XYZ file of C-alpha atoms in Angstrom:
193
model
C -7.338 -10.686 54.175
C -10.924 -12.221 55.973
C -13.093 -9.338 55.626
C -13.838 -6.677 53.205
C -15.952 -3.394 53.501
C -17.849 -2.414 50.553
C -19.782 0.579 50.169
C -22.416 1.323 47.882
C -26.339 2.531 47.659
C -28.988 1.989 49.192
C -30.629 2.639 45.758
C -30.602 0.274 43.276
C -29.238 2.943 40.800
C -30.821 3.580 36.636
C -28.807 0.970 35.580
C -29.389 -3.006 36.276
C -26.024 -3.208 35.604
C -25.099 -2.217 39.388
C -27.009 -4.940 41.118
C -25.209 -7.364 38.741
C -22.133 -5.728 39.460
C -23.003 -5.928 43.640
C -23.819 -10.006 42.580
C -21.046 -10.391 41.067
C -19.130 -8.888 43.765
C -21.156 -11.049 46.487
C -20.451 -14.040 45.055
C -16.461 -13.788 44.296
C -16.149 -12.828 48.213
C -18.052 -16.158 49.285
C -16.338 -17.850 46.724
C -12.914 -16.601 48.518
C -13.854 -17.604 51.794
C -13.702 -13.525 52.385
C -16.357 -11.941 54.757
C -18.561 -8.659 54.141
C -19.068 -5.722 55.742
C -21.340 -3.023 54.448
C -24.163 -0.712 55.386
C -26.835 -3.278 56.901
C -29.854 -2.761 54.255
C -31.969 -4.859 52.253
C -32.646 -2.668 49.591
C -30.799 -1.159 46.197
C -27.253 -1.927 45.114
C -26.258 -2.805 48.978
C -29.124 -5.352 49.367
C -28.593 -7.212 45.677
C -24.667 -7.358 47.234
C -25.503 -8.804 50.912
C -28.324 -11.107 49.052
C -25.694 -12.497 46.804
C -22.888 -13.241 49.678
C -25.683 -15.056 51.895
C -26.718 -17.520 49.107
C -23.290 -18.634 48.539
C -22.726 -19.704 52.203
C -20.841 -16.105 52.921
C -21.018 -14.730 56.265
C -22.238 -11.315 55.700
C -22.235 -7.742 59.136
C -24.332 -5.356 58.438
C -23.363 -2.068 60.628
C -26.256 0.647 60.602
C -27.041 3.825 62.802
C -29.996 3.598 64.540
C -31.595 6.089 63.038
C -31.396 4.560 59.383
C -32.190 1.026 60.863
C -35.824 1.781 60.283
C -35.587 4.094 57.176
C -33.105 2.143 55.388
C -35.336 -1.774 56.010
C -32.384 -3.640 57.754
C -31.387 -6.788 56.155
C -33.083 -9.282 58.625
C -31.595 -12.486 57.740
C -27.496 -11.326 58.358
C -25.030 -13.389 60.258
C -24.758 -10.252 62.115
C -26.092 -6.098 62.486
C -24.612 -4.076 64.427
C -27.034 -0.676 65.507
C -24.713 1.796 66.694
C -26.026 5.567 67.263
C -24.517 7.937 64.585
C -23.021 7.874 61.023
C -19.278 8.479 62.702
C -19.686 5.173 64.469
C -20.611 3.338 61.905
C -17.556 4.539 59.743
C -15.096 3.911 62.345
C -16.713 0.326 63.346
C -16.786 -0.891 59.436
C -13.284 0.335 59.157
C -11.998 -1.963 62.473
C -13.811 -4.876 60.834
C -12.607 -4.640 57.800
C -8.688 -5.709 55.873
C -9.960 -3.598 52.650
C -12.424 -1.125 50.937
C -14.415 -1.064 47.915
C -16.998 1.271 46.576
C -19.922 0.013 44.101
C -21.929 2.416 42.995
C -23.427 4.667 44.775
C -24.043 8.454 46.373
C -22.384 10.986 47.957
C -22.349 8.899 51.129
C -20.771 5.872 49.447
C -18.497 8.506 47.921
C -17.595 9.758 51.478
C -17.192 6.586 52.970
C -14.263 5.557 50.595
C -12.451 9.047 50.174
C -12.240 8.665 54.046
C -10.406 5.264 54.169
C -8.367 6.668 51.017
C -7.383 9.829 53.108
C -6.589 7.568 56.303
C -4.161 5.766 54.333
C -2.562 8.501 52.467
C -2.463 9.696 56.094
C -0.654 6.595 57.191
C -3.787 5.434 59.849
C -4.176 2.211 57.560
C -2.505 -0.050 54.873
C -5.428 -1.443 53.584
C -5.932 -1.456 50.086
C -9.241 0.953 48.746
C -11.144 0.075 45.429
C -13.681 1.417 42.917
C -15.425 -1.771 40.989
C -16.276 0.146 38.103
C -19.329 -1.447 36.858
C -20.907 0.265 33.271
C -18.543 2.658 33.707
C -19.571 4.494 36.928
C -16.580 6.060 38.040
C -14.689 6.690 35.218
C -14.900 10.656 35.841
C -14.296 9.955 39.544
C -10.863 8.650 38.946
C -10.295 10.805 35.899
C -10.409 13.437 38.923
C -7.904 11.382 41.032
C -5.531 11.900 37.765
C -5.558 15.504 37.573
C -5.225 15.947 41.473
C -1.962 13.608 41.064
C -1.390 15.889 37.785
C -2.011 19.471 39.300
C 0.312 18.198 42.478
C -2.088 18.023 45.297
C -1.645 14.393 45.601
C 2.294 12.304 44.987
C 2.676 10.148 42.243
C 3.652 7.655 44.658
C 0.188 7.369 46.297
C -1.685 6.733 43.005
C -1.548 2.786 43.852
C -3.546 3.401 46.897
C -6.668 3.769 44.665
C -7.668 0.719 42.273
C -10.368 0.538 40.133
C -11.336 -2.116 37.512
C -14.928 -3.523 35.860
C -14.279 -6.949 37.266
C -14.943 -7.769 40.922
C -12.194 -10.588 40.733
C -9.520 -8.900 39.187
C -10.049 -6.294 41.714
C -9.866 -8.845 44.614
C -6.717 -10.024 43.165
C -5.521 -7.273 43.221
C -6.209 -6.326 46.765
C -4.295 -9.698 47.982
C -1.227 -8.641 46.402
C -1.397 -5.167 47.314
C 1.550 -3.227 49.314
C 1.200 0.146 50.731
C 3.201 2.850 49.035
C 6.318 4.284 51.943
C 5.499 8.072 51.341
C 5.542 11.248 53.491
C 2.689 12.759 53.078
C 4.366 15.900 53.924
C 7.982 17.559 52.530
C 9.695 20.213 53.639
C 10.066 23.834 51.953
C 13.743 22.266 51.170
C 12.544 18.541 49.388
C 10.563 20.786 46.728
């Protein structure tokens, strides 16, 4: 793994405990020699994570649609921001960067971005492992949901490993290095039920 995609708010969130969390987050990935990828702004959760990856000597690509560049204040001191012209492109050109995904907190659109790369590997498009750093407890109904879908049969047992989440940005990250995609069909046949 050199790079890793993280998505998360552009709002700093209720909580302080997100921006640490994004720090926290920042710093283990310059500490592991591991680049970012995120969202390209200055501000909330995604700024306090970018800010903390810079002053550890991380290299740091910021990937932004031009139509949020202005909106969202793009980070201006990046190692490098890539303006591309709609929210598809963006998606598609963080996910080509990047050998792994993890969601900080965040909204629907952080919410989006990682259900995406979790449905392109279910979907066998990617082996990269996909994350939730849980900080003060953010997603704990998010992947009590991921349960019951597993539970009610809409998703296999055997892709439940393609969804980590823990409250410590370095556990997470070791677990990502270790990680192996699950061999599944997505599909079976009216006979395999």
């Amino acid at each position: 793994m050199n790079t890793i995609c993280v998505y998360c708010g552009s709002s700093p969130g209720l909580l302080p405990d997100y921006r640490e969390s994004a720090s926290q987050l920042g710093f283990e990935l310059a500490r592991r020699g591991l680049g970012l990828v995120y969202g390209g702004a200055s501000v909330g959760v995604m700024g306090a994570l970018a800010d903390a990856v810079l002053q550890r000597g991380g290299k740091v690509t910021g990937v932004i649609p031009h139509s949020l560049a202005t909106r969202e204040v793009s980070h201006p001191e990046l190692d490098r921001l890539i303006v591309v012209g709609s929210m598809h492109e963006r998606k598609a050109k963080m996910a080509e960067l990047s050998d792994g995904f993890i969601a900080l907190p965040g909204g629907w659109g952080t919410i989006e971005e990682i259900f995406e790369m979790l449905t392109w590997a279910q979907l066998g498009f990617h082996q990269k492992p996909c994350g939730l750093l849980n900080a003060a407890s953010y997603y704990d109904h998010l992947f009590a949901f991921l349960e019951t879908a597993i539970e009610q049969k809409f998703v296999k047992e055997a892709f439940r490993p393609m969804m980590m989440m823990d409250e410590s940005a370095a556990a997470l990250l070791d677990r990502f290095s270790s990680y192996q995609a699950p061999r599944v069909k997505k599909w079976i046949s009216a006979d395999e039920t």
